[in-house]
mmCIF file of C-alpha atoms in Angstrom:
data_model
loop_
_atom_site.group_PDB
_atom_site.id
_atom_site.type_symbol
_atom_site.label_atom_id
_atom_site.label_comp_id
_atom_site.label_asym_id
_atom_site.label_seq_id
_atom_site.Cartn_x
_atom_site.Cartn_y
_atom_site.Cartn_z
ATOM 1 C CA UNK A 163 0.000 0.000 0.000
ATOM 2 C CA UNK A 164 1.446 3.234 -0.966
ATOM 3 C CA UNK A 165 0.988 5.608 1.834
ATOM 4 C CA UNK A 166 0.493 9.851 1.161
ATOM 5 C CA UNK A 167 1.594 12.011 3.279
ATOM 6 C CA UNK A 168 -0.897 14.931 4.542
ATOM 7 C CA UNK A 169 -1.336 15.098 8.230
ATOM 8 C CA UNK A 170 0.970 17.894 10.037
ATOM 9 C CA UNK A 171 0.218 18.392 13.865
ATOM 10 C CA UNK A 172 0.924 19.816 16.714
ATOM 11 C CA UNK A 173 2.666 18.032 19.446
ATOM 12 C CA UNK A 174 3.144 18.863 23.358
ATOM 13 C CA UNK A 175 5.235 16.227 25.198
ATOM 14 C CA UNK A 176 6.039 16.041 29.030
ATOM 15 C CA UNK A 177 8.689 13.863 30.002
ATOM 16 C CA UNK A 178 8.155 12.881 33.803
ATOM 17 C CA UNK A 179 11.612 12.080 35.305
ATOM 18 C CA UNK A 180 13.254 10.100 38.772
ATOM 19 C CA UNK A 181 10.983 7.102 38.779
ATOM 20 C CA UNK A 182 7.477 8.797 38.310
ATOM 21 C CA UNK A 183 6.388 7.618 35.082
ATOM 22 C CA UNK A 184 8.064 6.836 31.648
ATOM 23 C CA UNK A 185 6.497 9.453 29.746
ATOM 24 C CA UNK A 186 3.011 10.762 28.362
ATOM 25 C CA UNK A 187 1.839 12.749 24.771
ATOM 26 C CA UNK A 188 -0.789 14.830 24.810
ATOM 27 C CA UNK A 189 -2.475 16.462 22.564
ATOM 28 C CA UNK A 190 -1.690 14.013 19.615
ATOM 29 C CA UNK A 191 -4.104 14.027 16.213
ATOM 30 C CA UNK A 192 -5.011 10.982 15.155
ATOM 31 C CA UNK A 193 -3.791 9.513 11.039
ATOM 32 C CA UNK A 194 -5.423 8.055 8.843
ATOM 33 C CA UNK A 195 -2.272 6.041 7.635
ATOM 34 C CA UNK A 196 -2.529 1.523 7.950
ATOM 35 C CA UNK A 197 1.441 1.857 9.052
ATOM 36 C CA UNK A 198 3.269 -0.757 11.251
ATOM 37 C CA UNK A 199 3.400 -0.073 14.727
ATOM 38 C CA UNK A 200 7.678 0.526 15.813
ATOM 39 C CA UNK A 201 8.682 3.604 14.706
ATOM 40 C CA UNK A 202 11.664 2.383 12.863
ATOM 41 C CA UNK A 203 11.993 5.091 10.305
ATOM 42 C CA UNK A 204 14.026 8.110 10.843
ATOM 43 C CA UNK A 205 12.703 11.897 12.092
ATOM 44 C CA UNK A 206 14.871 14.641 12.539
ATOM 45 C CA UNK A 207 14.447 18.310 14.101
ATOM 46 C CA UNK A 208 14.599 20.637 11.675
ATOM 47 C CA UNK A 209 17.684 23.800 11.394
ATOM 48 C CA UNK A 210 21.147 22.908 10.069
ATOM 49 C CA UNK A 211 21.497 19.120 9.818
ATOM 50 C CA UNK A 212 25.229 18.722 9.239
ATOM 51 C CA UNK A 213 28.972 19.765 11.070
ATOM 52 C CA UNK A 214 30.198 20.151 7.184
ATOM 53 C CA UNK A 215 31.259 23.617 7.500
ATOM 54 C CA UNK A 216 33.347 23.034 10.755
ATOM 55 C CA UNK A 217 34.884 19.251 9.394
ATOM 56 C CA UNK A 218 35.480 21.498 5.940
ATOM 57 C CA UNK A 219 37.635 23.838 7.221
ATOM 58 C CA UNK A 220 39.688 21.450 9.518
ATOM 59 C CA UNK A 221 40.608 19.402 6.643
ATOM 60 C CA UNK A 222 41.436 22.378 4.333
ATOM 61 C CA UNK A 223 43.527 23.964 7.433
ATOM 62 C CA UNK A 224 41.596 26.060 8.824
ATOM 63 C CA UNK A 225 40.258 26.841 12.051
ATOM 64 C CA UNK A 226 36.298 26.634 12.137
ATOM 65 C CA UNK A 227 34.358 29.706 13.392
ATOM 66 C CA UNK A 228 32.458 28.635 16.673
ATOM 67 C CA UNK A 229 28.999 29.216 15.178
ATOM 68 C CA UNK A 230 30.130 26.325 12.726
ATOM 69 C CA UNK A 231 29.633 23.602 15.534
ATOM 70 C CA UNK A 232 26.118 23.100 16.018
ATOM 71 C CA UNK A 233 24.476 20.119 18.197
ATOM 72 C CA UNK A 234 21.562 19.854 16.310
ATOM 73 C CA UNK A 235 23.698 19.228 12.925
ATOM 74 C CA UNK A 236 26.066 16.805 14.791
ATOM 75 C CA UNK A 237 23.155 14.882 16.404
ATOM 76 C CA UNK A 238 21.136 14.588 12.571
ATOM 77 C CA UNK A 239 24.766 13.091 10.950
ATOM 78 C CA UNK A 240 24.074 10.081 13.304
ATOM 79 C CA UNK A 241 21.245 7.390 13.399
ATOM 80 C CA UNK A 242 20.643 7.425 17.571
ATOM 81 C CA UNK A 243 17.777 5.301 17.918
ATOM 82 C CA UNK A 244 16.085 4.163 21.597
ATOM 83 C CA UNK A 245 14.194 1.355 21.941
ATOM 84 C CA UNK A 246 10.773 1.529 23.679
ATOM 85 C CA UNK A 247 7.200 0.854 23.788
ATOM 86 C CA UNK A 248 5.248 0.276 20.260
ATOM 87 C CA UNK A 249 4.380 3.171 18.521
ATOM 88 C CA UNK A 250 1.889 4.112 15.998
ATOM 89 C CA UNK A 251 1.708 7.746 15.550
ATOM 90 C CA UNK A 252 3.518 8.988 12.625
ATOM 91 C CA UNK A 253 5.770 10.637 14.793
ATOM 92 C CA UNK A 254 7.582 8.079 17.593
ATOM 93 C CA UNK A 255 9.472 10.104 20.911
ATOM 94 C CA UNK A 256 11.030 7.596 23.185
ATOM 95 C CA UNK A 257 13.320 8.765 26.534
ATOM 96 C CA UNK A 258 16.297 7.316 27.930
ATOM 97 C CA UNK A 259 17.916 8.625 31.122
ATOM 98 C CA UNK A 260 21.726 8.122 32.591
ATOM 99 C CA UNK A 261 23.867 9.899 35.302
ATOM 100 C CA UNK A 262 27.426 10.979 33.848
ATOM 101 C CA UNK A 263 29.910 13.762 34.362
ATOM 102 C CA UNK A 264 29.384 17.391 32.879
ATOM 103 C CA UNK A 265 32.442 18.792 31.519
ATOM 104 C CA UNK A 266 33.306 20.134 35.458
ATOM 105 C CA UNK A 267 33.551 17.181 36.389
ATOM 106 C CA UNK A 268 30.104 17.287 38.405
ATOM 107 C CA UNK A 269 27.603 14.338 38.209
ATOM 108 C CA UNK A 270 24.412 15.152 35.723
ATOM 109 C CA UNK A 271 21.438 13.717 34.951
ATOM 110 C CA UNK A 272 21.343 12.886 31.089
ATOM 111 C CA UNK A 273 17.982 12.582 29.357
ATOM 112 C CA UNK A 274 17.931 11.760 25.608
ATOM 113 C CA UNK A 275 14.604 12.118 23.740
ATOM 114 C CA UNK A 276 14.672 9.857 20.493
ATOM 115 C CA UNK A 277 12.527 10.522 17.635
ATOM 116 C CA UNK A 278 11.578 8.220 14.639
ATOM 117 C CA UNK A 279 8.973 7.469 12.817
ATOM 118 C CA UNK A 280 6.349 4.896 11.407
ATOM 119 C CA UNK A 281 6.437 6.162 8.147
ATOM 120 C CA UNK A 282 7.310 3.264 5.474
ATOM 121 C CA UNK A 283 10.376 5.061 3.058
ATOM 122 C CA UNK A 284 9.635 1.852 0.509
ATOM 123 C CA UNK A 285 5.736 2.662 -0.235
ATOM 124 C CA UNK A 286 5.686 6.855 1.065
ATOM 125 C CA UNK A 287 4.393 9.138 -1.354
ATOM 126 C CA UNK A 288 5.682 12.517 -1.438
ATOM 127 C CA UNK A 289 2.864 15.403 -1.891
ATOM 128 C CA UNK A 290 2.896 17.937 -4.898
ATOM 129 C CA UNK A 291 5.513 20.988 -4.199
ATOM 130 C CA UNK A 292 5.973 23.870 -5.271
ATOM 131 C CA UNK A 293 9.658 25.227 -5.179
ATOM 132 C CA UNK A 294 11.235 28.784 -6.112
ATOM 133 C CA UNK A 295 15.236 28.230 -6.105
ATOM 134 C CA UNK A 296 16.504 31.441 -5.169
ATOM 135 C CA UNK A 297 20.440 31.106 -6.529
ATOM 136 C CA UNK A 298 23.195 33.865 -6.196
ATOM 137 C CA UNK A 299 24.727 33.940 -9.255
ATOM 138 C CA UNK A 300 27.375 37.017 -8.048
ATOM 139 C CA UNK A 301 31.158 36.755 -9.038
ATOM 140 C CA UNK A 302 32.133 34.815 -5.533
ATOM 141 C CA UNK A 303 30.093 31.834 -6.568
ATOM 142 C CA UNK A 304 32.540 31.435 -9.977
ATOM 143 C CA UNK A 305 29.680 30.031 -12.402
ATOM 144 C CA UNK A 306 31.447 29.011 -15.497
ATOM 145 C CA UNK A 307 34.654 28.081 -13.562
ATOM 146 C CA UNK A 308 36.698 25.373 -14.919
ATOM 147 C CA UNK A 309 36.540 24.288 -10.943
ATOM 148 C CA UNK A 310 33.906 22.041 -10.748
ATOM 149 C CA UNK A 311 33.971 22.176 -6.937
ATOM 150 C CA UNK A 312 33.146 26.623 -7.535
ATOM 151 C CA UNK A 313 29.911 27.231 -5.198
ATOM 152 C CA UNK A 314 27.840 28.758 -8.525
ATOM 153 C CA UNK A 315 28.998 24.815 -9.933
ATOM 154 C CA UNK A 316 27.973 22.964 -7.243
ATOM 155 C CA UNK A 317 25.186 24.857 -7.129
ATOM 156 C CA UNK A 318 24.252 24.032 -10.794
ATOM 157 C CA UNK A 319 24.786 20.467 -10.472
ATOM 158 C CA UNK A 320 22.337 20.518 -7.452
ATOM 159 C CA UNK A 321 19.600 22.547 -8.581
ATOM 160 C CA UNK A 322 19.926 19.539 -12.021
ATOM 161 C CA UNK A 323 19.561 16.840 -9.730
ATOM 162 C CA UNK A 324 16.951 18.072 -7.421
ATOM 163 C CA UNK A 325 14.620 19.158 -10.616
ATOM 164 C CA UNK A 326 15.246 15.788 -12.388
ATOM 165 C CA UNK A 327 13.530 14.292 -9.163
ATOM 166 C CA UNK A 328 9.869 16.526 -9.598
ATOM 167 C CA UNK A 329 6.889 15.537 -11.841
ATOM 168 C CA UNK A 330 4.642 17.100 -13.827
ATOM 169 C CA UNK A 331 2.436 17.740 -10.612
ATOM 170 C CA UNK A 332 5.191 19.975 -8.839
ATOM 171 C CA UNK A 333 6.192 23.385 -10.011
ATOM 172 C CA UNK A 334 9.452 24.801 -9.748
ATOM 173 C CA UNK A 335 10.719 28.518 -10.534
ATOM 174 C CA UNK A 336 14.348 30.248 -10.395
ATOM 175 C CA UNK A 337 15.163 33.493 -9.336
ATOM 176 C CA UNK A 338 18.864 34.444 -9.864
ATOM 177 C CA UNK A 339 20.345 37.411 -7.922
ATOM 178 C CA UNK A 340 23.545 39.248 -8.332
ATOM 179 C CA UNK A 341 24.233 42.840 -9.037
ATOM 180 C CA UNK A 342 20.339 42.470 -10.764
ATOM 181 C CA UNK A 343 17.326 39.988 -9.577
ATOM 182 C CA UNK A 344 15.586 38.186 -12.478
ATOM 183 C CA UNK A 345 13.152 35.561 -12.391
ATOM 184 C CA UNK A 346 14.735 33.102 -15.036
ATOM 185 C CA UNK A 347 12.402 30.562 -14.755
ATOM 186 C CA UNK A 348 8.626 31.344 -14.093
ATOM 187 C CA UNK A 349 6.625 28.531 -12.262
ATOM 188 C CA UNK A 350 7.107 24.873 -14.658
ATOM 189 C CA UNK A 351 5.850 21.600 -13.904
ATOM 190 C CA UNK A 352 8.871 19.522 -12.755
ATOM 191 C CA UNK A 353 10.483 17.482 -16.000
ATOM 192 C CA UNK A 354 9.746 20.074 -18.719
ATOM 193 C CA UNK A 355 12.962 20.516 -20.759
ATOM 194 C CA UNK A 356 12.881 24.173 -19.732
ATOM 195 C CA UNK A 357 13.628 23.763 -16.367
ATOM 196 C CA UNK A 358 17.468 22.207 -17.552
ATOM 197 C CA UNK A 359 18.005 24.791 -19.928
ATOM 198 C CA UNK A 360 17.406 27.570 -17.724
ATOM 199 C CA UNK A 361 19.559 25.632 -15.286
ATOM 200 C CA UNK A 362 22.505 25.213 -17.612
ATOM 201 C CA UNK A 363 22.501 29.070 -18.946
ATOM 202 C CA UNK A 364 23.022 30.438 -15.431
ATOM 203 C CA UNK A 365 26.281 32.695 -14.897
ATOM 204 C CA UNK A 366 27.692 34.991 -12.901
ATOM 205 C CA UNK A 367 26.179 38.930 -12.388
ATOM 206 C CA UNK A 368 28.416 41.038 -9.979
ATOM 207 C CA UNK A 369 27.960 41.221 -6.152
ATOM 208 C CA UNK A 370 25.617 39.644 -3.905
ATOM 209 C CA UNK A 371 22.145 41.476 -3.437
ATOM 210 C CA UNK A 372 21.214 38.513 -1.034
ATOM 211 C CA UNK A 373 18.095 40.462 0.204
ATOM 212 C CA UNK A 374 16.231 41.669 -3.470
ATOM 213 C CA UNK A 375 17.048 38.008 -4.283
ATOM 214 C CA UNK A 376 15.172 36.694 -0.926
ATOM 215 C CA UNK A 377 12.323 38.532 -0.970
ATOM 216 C CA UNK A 378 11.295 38.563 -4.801
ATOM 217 C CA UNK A 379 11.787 34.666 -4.437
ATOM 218 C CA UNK A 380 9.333 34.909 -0.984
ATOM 219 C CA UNK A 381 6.724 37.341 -3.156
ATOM 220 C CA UNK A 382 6.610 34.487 -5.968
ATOM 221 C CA UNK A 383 6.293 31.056 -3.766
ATOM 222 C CA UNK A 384 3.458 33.425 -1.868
ATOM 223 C CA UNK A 385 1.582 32.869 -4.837
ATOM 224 C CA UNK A 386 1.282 29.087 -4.440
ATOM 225 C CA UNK A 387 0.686 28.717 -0.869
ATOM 226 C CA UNK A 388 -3.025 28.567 -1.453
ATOM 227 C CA UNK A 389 -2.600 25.844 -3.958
ATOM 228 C CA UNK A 390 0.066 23.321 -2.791
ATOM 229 C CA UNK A 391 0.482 22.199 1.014
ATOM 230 C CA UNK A 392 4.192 22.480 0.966
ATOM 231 C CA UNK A 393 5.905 25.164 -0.375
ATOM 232 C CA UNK A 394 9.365 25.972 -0.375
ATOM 233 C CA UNK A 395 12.415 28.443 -1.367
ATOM 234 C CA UNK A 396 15.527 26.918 -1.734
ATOM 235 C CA UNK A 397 18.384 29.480 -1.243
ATOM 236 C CA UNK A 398 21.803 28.431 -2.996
ATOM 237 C CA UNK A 399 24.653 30.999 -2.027
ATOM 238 C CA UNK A 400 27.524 30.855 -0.089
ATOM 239 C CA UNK A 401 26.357 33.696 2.107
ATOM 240 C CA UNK A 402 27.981 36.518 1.312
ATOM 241 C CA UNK A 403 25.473 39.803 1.032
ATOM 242 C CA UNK A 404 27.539 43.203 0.197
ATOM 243 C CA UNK A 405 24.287 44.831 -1.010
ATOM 244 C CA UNK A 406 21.181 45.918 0.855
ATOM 245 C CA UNK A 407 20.802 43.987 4.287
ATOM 246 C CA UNK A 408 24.059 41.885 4.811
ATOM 247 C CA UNK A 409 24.001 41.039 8.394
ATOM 248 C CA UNK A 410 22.330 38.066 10.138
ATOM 249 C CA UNK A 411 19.814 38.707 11.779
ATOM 250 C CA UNK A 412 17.883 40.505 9.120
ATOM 251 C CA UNK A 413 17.821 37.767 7.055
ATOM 252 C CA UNK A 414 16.376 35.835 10.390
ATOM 253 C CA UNK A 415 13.647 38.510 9.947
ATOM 254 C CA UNK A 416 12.564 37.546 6.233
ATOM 255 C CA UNK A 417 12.414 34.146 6.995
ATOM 256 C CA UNK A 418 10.551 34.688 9.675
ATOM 257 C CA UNK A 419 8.066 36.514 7.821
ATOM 258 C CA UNK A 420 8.031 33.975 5.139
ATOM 259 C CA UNK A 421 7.276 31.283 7.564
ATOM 260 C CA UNK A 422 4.358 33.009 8.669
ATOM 261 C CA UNK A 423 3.194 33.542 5.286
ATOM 262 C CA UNK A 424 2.989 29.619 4.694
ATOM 263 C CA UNK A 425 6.688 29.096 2.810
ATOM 264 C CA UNK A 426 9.533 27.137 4.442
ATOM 265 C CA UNK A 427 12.928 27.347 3.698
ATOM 266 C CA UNK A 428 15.699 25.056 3.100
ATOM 267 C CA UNK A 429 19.557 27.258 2.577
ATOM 268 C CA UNK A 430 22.078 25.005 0.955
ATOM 269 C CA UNK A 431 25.039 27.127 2.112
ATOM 270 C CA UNK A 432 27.773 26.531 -0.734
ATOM 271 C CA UNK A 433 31.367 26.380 -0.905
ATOM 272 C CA UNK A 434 34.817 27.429 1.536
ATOM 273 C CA UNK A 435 33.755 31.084 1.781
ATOM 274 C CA UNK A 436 30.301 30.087 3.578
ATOM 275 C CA UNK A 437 29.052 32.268 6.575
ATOM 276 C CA UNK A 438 27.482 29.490 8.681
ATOM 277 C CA UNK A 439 25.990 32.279 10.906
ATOM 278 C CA UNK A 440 23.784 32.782 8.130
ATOM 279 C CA UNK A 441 22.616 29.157 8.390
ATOM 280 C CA UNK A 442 21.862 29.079 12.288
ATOM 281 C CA UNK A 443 19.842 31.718 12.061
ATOM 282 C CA UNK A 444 17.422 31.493 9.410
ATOM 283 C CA UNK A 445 17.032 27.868 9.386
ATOM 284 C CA UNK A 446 15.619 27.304 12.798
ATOM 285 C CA UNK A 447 12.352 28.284 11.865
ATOM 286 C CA UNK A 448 8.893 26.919 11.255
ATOM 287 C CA UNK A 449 9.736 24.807 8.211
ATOM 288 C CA UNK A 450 12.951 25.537 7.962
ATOM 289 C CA UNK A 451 16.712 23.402 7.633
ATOM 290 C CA UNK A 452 19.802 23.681 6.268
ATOM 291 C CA UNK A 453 22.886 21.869 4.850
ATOM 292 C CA UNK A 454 26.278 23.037 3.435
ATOM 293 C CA UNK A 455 27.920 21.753 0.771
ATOM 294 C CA UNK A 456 31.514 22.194 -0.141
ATOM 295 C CA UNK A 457 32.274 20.092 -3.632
ATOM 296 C CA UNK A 458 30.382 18.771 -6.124
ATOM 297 C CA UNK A 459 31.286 15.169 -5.234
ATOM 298 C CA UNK A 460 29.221 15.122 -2.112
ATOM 299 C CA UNK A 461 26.087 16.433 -4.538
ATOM 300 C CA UNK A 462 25.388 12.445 -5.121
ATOM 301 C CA UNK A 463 25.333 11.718 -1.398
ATOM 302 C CA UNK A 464 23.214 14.689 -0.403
ATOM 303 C CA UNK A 465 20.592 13.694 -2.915
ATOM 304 C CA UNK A 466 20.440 10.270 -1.751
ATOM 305 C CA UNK A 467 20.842 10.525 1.860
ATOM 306 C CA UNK A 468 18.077 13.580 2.077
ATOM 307 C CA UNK A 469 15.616 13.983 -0.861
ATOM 308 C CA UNK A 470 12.570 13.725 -0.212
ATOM 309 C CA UNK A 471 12.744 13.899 3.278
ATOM 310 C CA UNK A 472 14.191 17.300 3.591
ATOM 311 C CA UNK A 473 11.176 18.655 1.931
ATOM 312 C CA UNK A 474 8.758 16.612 3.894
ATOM 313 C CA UNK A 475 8.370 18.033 7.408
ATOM 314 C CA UNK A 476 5.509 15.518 9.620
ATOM 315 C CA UNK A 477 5.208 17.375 12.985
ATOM 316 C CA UNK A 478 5.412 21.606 13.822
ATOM 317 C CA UNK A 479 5.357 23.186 17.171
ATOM 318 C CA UNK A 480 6.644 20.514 19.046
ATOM 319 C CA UNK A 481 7.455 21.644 23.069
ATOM 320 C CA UNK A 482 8.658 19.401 25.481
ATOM 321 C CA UNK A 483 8.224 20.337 29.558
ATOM 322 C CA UNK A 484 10.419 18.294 32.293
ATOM 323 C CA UNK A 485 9.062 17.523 35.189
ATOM 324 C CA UNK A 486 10.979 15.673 37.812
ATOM 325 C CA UNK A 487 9.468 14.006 41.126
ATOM 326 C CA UNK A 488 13.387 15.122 42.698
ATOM 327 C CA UNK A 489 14.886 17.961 43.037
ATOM 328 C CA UNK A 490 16.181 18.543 39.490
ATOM 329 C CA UNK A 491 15.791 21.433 37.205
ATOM 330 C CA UNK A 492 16.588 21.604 33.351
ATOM 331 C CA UNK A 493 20.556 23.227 32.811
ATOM 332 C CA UNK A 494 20.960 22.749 29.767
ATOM 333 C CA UNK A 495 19.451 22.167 26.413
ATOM 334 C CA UNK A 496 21.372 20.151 23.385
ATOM 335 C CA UNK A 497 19.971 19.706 19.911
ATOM 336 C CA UNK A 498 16.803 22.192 19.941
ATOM 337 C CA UNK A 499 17.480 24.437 16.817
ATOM 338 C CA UNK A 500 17.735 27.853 17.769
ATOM 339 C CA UNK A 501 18.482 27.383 21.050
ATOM 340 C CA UNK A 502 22.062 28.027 21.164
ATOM 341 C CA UNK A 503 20.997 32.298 20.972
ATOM 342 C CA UNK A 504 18.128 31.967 24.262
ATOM 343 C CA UNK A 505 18.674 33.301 27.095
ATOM 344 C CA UNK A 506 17.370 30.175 28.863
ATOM 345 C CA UNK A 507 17.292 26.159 27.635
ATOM 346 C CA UNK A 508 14.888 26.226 24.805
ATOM 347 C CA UNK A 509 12.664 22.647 24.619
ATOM 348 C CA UNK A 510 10.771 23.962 21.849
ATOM 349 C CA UNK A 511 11.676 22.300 17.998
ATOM 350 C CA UNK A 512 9.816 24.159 15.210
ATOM 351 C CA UNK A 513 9.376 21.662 12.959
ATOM 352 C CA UNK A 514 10.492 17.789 12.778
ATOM 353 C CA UNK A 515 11.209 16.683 9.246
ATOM 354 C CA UNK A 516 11.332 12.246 7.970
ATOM 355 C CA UNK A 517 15.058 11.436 7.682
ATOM 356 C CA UNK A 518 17.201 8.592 7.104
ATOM 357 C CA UNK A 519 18.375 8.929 10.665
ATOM 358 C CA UNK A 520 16.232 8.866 13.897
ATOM 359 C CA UNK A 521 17.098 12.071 15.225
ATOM 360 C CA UNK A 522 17.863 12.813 19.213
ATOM 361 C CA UNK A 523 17.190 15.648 21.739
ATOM 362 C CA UNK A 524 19.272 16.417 25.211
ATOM 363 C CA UNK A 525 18.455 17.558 28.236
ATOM 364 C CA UNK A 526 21.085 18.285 30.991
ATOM 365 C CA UNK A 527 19.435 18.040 34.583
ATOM 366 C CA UNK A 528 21.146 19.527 37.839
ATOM 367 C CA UNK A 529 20.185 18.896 41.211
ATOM 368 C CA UNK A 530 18.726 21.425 43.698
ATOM 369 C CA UNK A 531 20.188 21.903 47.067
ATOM 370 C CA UNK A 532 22.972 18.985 47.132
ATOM 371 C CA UNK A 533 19.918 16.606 46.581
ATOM 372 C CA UNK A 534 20.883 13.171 45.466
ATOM 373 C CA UNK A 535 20.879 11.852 41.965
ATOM 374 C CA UNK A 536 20.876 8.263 42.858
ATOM 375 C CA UNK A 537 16.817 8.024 42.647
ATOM 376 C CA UNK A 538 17.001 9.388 39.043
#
């Protein structure tokens, strides 16, 4: 039985620590999918998904930037499944709990919160998208290098790959910034020979106007929110705005407002030069993730390690709450994207995506008062 994918919920967990209970869901919806119970399928937070950037520079001797070593893209590298209880929600959360050093040497209490799903890769069915590829096209990308590992060339021979993979039921556009923004490629149903050609005449235009690029890419996938349940931009750049808004944070902003328009995001950040600050924060949102790339070899494994899943999100506004029957209170939180900028532990993950991996959460739990740990 092939099995469609159209139910997105919302999900509040509580995980009930130190010998209360195991742990509780509430406010699950109900599917309408005939899955095996198990949860042996792979679900991932969303945000960046990969430590590419920071491995990337080590091996080309250089010394990573600190924003380049995110938990949340270490954790989705690695399959970190927990066993438990049957499960057959689309979405599986399990817990596991151990007592281990912190690195002061002071005894924690470790809870990791698994995630999977019963989702069947062999008979899923992906749902119609629609998808505007925003690509930066400026001189720092080198289109038309002999290079073949050039950001603007990696990015050409993933934007051939990922549009060989749509059907004539999905619609994809291109919107190419530089020193100008242009709309190369109005909306096409996936596998018209159009899509290719438009593809394959891309070159470089001049410096990076990042933000015209964004936002007329935003104003034309606003046009199919009403008409496809997913729809995405794709940003392909290696991050480098020196025109308009070029810092952070304001590109944080248009996503945001994007994401509350209806259109997610996925930034394929490109190439040596890459600002992975860029990538933290404007992929943490609802519906967004992110993965860097830096040569056209690892093109093959991206596509087969993440397509579809990275376009096929199953669960938004997911919040967990701890709640412990000792004295413990939450320290620390590992692996919630977007968490590393708050003020205090975040527990909230915007959106949880299918994956090839089953993805994992971390709390770090202190005790109050010198209690003891031994009952946890």
């Amino acid at each position: 039985m092939s099995v469609a994918l159209r139910w997105i919920g919302l999900f509040s967990f509580t995980l009930i620590l130190a010998g209360c209970h195991s742990m509780s869901a509430d406010g699950l919806s109900g599917s309408s999918y005939s899955m095996p119970a198990g949860g042996d399928f792979g679900a991932t937070p969303g945000g960046v998904q990969s430590l590419t950037t920071a491995r990337e520079f080590v091996n080309h001797g250089h010394v990573p930037p600190a924003e380049a070593f995110v938990v949340e893209g270490m954790f989705s590298e690695h399959d970190l499944p927990l066993s438990g209880e049957p499960c057959d929600n689309v979405l599986c959360v399990r817990g596991a709990l151990g007592i281990a050093p912190d690195t002061d040497e002071e005894d924690s209490v470790w809870v990791q919160v698994g995630l999977s799903s019963t989702i069947d890769p062999d008979n899923f069915e992906r749902q119609p998208i629609a998808i505007v590829a925003v690509v930066d096209v400026s001189g720092s990308m080198g289109w038309g290098y002999q290079n073949d590992n050039s950001p603007g060339e990696i990015s050409r021979e993933l934007l051939l790959q990922l549009s060989s993979r749509l059907n004539s039921e999905d619609r994809i556009a291109i919107v190419a910034f530089g020193s100008d923004v242009n709309t190369v490629l109005e909306p096409t149903p996936g596998g018209a020979p159009t899509v290719a050609a438009a593809i394959n005449n891309l070159s470089a235009d001049g410096v990076t106007n990042l933000e015209d690029g964004l936002r007329q890419g935003y104003a034309l996938a606003e046009q199919a929110v009403d008409v496809y349940d997913e729809v995405r931009v794709i940003l392909f750049s290696d991050m480098q705005p020196n025109v308009g808004l070029t810092a952070p944070s304001d590109f944080e902003q248009i996503a945001a407002d994007g994401a509350d328009e209806g259109v997610s995001l996925t930034v394929l950040g490109l190439g040596l030069g890459l600002d992975q600050a860029f990538l933290n924060k404007m992929s943490y949102l609802r519906g967004g993730n992110a993965f860097s790339l830096m040569t056209s070899s690892a093109v093959d494994e991206f596509i087969a390690d993440h397509w579809p899943w990275f376009v096929s999100p199953i669960a938004y506004d997911l919040h967990f709450s701890a709640e412990s029957c000792s004295d413990l209170e939450v320290k620390a939180a590992y692996g919630f994207p977007g968490s590393q900028s708050a003020e205090e532990p975040s527990l909230d993950v915007a959106t949880v995506f299918l994956s090839k991996n089953r993805g994992a959460l971390l709390l770090e739990l202190k005790a109050l008062n010198g209690a003891s740990l031994s009952d946890a």
